[in-house]
Amino acid sequence: MAVTVRVAAGVVLALSALLALAQAEDPYLFFEWKVTYGTKNLLGKPQKVILINGEFPGPRINCSSNNNIVVNVFNQLDQPLLFHWNGIQHRKNSWMDGLLGTNCPIAPNTNFTYKWQPKDQIGTFFYFPIIGMQRAAGGYGAITVVSRLLIPVPFDPPPPESDHVVLIGDWYTKDHEVMARMLDAGRSVGRPEGVLINGKGGPDAAAAPMFTFEAGKTYRFRVCNTGIKASLNFRIQGHDMKLVEMEGSHTVQDMYDSLDVHVGHCLSVLVDADQKPGDYYMVASTRFIHDARSVMAVIRYAGSNTPPSPNVPEPPAGWAWSINQWRSFRWNLTASAARPNPQGSYHYGQINITRTIKLMVSRGHIDGKLKYGFNGVSHRDTETPLKLAEYFNVTDGVFSYNQMGDVPPAVNGPLSVIPNVITAEFRTFIEIIFENPEKSMDSLHLDGYAFFGVGMGPGKWSPELRKTYNLLDAVSRHTIQVYPRSWSAIMLTFDNAGMWNIRSNIWERHYLGEQLYMSVVSPARSLRDEYNMPDNALRCGKVVGLPMPPSYAPAR
Ligand SMILES: *[C@@H]1O[C@H](CO)[C@@H](O)[C@H](O)[C@H]1NC(C)=O
Ligand SMILES: *[C@@H]1O[C@H](CO)[C@@H](O)[C@H](O)[C@H]1NC(C)=O
Ligand SMILES: *[C@@H]1O[C@H](CO)[C@@H](O)[C@H](O)[C@H]1NC(C)=O
Ligand SMILES: *[C@@H]1O[C@H](CO)[C@@H](O)[C@H](O)[C@H]1NC(C)=O
Ligand SMILES: *[C@@H]1O[C@H](CO)[C@@H](O)[C@H](O)[C@H]1NC(C)=O
């Protein structure tokens, strides 16, 4: 496979031979995870949380691009479990995406081994349990992928002294099963009771320094919003932050005094320890919801015994600020990095759009119960995962393709609650518009790809708004927020064969059906484009006991 790596000064090197050589030797990293419930007192009352090897948050997976990651998951919960590797693109390999549309759940007291590669990826991502409302009980952790040695990192020297994960997220003290039952009964889960930072909340988070600075050094913080509902504003008292990376792309390195991090989003900042030695607060606070909550952790300069100033910087107000900040994020086109999909990457603004899909968020009641969806269709999961039904050619009675149109229905009828699977022609370049007519924030995610978030704005989208798109240097990433009563637009080439989820990161919306799957099939049925189902894939529903379908054709 030819992989093009762009290096500074615009030189394009074809490293296919070199990488092919290296591929054979990509190291393996093995993890064994025991997943259990435990009790934690996070916001003043004990509650059940999901632990991985006794840890909350779960262990960090740190690797280099293309490493082979092998995670043997032992499910010791009393419920089915699946881990999803958020932002890992699983090229040719939706078999390892860990969703109910691609995988059979890992039954209690059994295990399953995930094997995946962050192929040509670098950056900051995270994993979490996908089923039900488990995500609200923890079980999440960071995935950090560093560049291979031959590809320099585009930071001014000296390199950061150290690299820290900062997982911030809203938190509820309700049990995740109680939350699921509330949603099943047509109620909302309400507002978060607090915010956690690296698994700590309330006064506990600031009780002891969480990070240490040495004056004169530079530190990298990899920040992800692992919450379920609230956008967060992230800032460090007295220190500016240099944005360097978002979800796998090196950005233009601008300075910010605070950053909005929406649910499911990740970014990296560099922070210079250039202030008077002392203690400083790192703050994450909710945005755009009533009853604002926040959490503070402490950064201590080595040897300091000066407590942090009680003057904590305020978060910005309103969302116009936030949308302007989003517009300031740009991809550093000259930064070197491995990139998936190099063909489609550099001049996306010059590719003709072959199809526009407009996904309008729908909300309605079915039998008195609240449901969310897109274009009048609320997704429901199937006992036989969609991908397995497709692979074994037994979709009859499981799902039908393309029940949802590319545009919202002219008249809002009742929502239909069905498996929502649409098809995209392999390698076509598609524009997707998200419209959120709700009063609350949305945050959308696409599996299997990075896309270009080219535009967003208030009100309804119309074709003239294409004039406002950034067709030059939008950041290639896998999430985009949609502000209340607003739209956001993305573009991408559907060149990764598989069954891929498009979903709201706002977990009650997701749980209530605001998601769909995109089936991308390579007509060549070749191993060049997609892997066969792995031997260890779990079987369930209609595919139990079926003979293995014919293998895809060899790659050449
Ligand atoms: C992450 O892994 C890379 C090598 O793959 C290593 O150089 C780096 O020090 C690791 N970082 C941390 C924080 O463990
Ligand atoms: C379960 O774990 C055992 C022991 O580590 C391993 O040999 C087996 O392959 C695992 N099962 C699956 C389905 O991954
Ligand atoms: C982009 O990356 C290049 C190459 O590493 C670096 O020299 C440059 O400073 C970066 N540009 C900006 C605006 O961040
Ligand atoms: C895009 O469409 C325009 C107008 O239809 C056409 O002239 C042009 O050749 C197309 N470009 C590509 C790259 O297909
Ligand atoms: C799938 O099954 C249908 C009958 O249910 C058959 O007509 C079709 O040829 C099959 N497709 C493949 C690729 O085997």
CSV table of N, CA and C and ligand atoms in Angstrom, one decimal, residues 32 71-74 106 110-114 535-538, ligand 2:
chain,number,residue,atom,x,y,z
A,32,GLU,N,-4.3,-7.1,29.3
A,32,GLU,CA,-5.3,-8.0,29.8
A,32,GLU,C,-6.2,-7.2,30.8
A,71,VAL,N,-6.1,-6.4,23.2
A,71,VAL,CA,-6.7,-6.2,24.5
A,71,VAL,C,-7.7,-7.4,24.8
A,72,ASN,N,-7.3,-8.2,25.7
A,72,ASN,CA,-8.2,-9.4,26.1
A,72,ASN,C,-9.0,-8.9,27.3
A,73,VAL,N,-10.3,-8.7,27.0
A,73,VAL,CA,-11.3,-8.2,28.0
A,73,VAL,C,-12.0,-9.3,28.7
A,74,PHE,N,-11.9,-9.3,30.0
A,74,PHE,CA,-12.6,-10.3,30.8
A,74,PHE,C,-13.8,-9.6,31.4
A,106,ILE,N,-19.9,-9.1,24.7
A,106,ILE,CA,-19.2,-10.0,25.6
A,106,ILE,C,-20.1,-10.4,26.8
A,110,THR,N,-17.3,-14.0,30.5
A,110,THR,CA,-16.6,-14.5,29.4
A,110,THR,C,-15.6,-13.5,29.0
A,111,ASN,N,-14.7,-13.8,28.0
A,111,ASN,CA,-13.8,-12.8,27.5
A,111,ASN,C,-13.7,-12.7,26.0
A,112,PHE,N,-13.2,-11.7,25.5
A,112,PHE,CA,-13.0,-11.5,24.1
A,112,PHE,C,-11.8,-10.6,23.9
A,113,THR,N,-11.0,-11.0,22.8
A,113,THR,CA,-9.8,-10.3,22.5
A,113,THR,C,-9.9,-9.4,21.3
A,114,TYR,N,-9.8,-8.1,21.6
A,114,TYR,CA,-9.8,-7.1,20.5
A,114,TYR,C,-8.4,-7.0,20.0
A,535,ASP,N,-11.4,-14.9,13.1
A,535,ASP,CA,-11.8,-16.2,13.6
A,535,ASP,C,-12.4,-16.1,15.0
A,536,ASN,N,-11.9,-15.2,15.8
A,536,ASN,CA,-12.4,-15.2,17.1
A,536,ASN,C,-13.7,-14.3,17.3
A,537,ALA,N,-14.2,-13.8,16.2
A,537,ALA,CA,-15.4,-12.9,16.4
A,537,ALA,C,-16.5,-13.7,17.0
A,538,LEU,N,-17.2,-13.1,18.0
A,538,LEU,CA,-18.3,-13.8,18.7
A,538,LEU,C,-19.5,-13.9,17.7
B,2,LIG,C1,-10.1,-15.6,26.4
B,2,LIG,O1,-8.9,-15.7,27.1
B,2,LIG,C2,-8.1,-16.8,26.8
B,2,LIG,C3,-7.0,-16.9,27.9
B,2,LIG,O2,-6.2,-15.7,27.9
B,2,LIG,C4,-7.6,-16.8,25.4
B,2,LIG,O3,-6.8,-17.9,25.1
B,2,LIG,C5,-8.8,-16.7,24.5
B,2,LIG,O4,-8.4,-16.5,23.2
B,2,LIG,C6,-9.7,-15.5,24.9
B,2,LIG,N1,-11.0,-15.7,24.1
B,2,LIG,C7,-11.3,-14.8,23.1
B,2,LIG,C8,-12.6,-15.1,22.5
B,2,LIG,O5,-10.7,-13.9,22.8
